[in-house]
């Protein structure tokens, strides 16, 4: 396994290492630039996995973070920097995303303060600092929404898999089947010092210049992350459907034959089970991960229902899909039984008039004092132009896109009020939600408990 | 209401996820896990102007004779997650989560409570518990458990660290000043702690919510538990089903406060209780009788006895006398249940004496010893009894645990609360917005200058730092 937190960098203000590849908040170490040129050098003959442009449904997710993904976004007119840690701000954003019929929103998180350096804390005061727990935020938004999927990020290195599993199951109950989970490892020594019970590999400047080399010292954390997801999945299955029988005649509330110990033994922890939380509406909430290289592709193949990748053009997308398919093969995953949905991440700056978005980004760069670069391709342009791009890349076999708004709420509103109608006009995006669960939106079945199957 | 002369009755509600406290076989009994149940009960008691909604915690399903215990209601959510959802559908109700200090780490717990306090606009409370056996530990990285003495010192240090983390941001640290380009000060969130259980340092991510510190709740009755409550807690969640014992506990705990420079009103004592309300006292009494038998089925009675006796008693008649045989100390018989804490032999001795004195069958005995304080009668009778209990020094109020989920407090809110309001012992409407406001507690201690986000600094209603946009 290789690859990991992608040091090609985006000013992801919360970025710590992600099990599937996170982002480098500096952007300064980006070896390829973020202009979309990297993908151009990729294999031109990569197989296009899907045919026609609009044959398969196109899915859209939105990645919410702070005031938007540009580090100067909080200083834009229309930003609400004093409210970034308060409920009402997030309620407004998610309501807007739901109006746009978006499949799901993700919430970034970390157990350390944001930093401009991938592997180290900093003392900067000119960027957004401070965050709230993403699972609790998502749960808070659940009763305020009805259809949109809610996908919080959690750390899996310093937390207890049992707590995480019951938290996400509870989110699924609270949202009536709209919970997802983005597990993320943490390699920062500073985060480890917040817990004081283990150390993590100390990365060097050299490590973080390349996604493949940064993944090497983190291999063990990734496999532990995969164990955390496996333990959670078993806990989610540990109550079969119908375990609660309320049989007044025998006085039994539970059928204990349908409630199972999981007896999970991992390299660094073990979990006896069963869960304290009954099986949730989706059975298995949706696991989403972000990946930039081989190690996180394998993590996704083992653990995820959706993998977000970061191609920079159409051939790059096809090449990455081929790598993901290889990882799936290596891990022996049966994708007929457990499909893996693929999304491409894009940072977007959108304005209706050509040229305006690029000028806006340039102005933000100037305010920030550095050009904004990212692990993901940065799109500046019109909603029509973005629709062209999405449909073009979609034809490689990508199931959808996770759009990271450059500024909030501006670029989110452009997605929901301009991009979505444009895609609808082209018959490429839903005109109403056809289901009420996140699995339903993505066309994924509700799995049967593994313990029930075992019989 | 002119309520000034009389002590106020503080009311809270709990939605139970385990134990034999709800009549799950009743056709009116709904899901104990579906979000609708939580919303329904929370909104009902908010309509009744209760202080808070409360959730207990148990981090493992109980087991009996080596198998999952199947007789009682079981299955519960993760507390802070469900309370964060409830914060969105309530406006004033306090939200109190039980969270264990043995199988968690302070950084994460402090962050989650700060988050709940922000999301709810200052309505968070934390019931700090430990754990009583190794059984629960099998679900966690730590594994096993700590010796009992260490669990208490860890809990106390845990709380100390959490307070450091909450205090690591002052209000003036969050600038959000777009013009000057300063989002937060460079020192924001910095902390360090070195002690017996924790050696941690770094920067905390989360500026605290309006209360600064959530309200601290304690439950546990030992001498050590009482001292912990007297020194550190603001609410005690207790369990008494006799008013004389309750009064003794109340006097004892309130007396201990002075040692820590605190006033009697700085710590509220709220025993768990149920109210069974009907048109007449007679109807209520008959229904209460029915409920108590529903809660303790013949199988449940035997299981409870087996837990104490540590041996198979399935051959005994639940409606017959207690077994003549002695308990065996089989700690593996029932796991995850607090019933062991006193020691089997002693508990068995007490139960047998009680059963002989009152001529109780096994089932009657289990109903008697397991019962919570239950107020039974017409709305007037129940209101009078609750008022009397509080005015005569038995409690500062109650955490009501309805015997039906989620509609079990409908009658109480619709019929008893108005009488308590008439009597001037329960608020007509909320007068504040935070849980501390409802409980009449002073603000948590703060670093100089801190007033909490969203409210002016205490005693200095003006001064806001330049550029502070909140
Ligand atoms: C009324 C009451 C409620 C309690 N609720 C919980 C709970 O929800 N979760 C838990 O782990 N322990 C709970 N406990 C256990 C106590 O927090 C404590 O750990 C235990 O009683 C030992 O303390 P003690 O020796 O001071 O009684 C409760 C105890 C009492 C008396």
PDB file of C-alpha atoms in Angstrom, chain A residues 59 396 419 434:
ATOM      1  CA  UNK A  59     -24.580  12.220  -8.357  1.00  0.00           C
ATOM      2  CA  UNK A 396     -15.254   7.864 -17.821  1.00  0.00           C
ATOM      3  CA  UNK A 419     -25.376  24.353 -11.944  1.00  0.00           C
ATOM      4  CA  UNK A 434     -36.649   9.656  -5.400  1.00  0.00           C
TER       5      UNK A 434
END
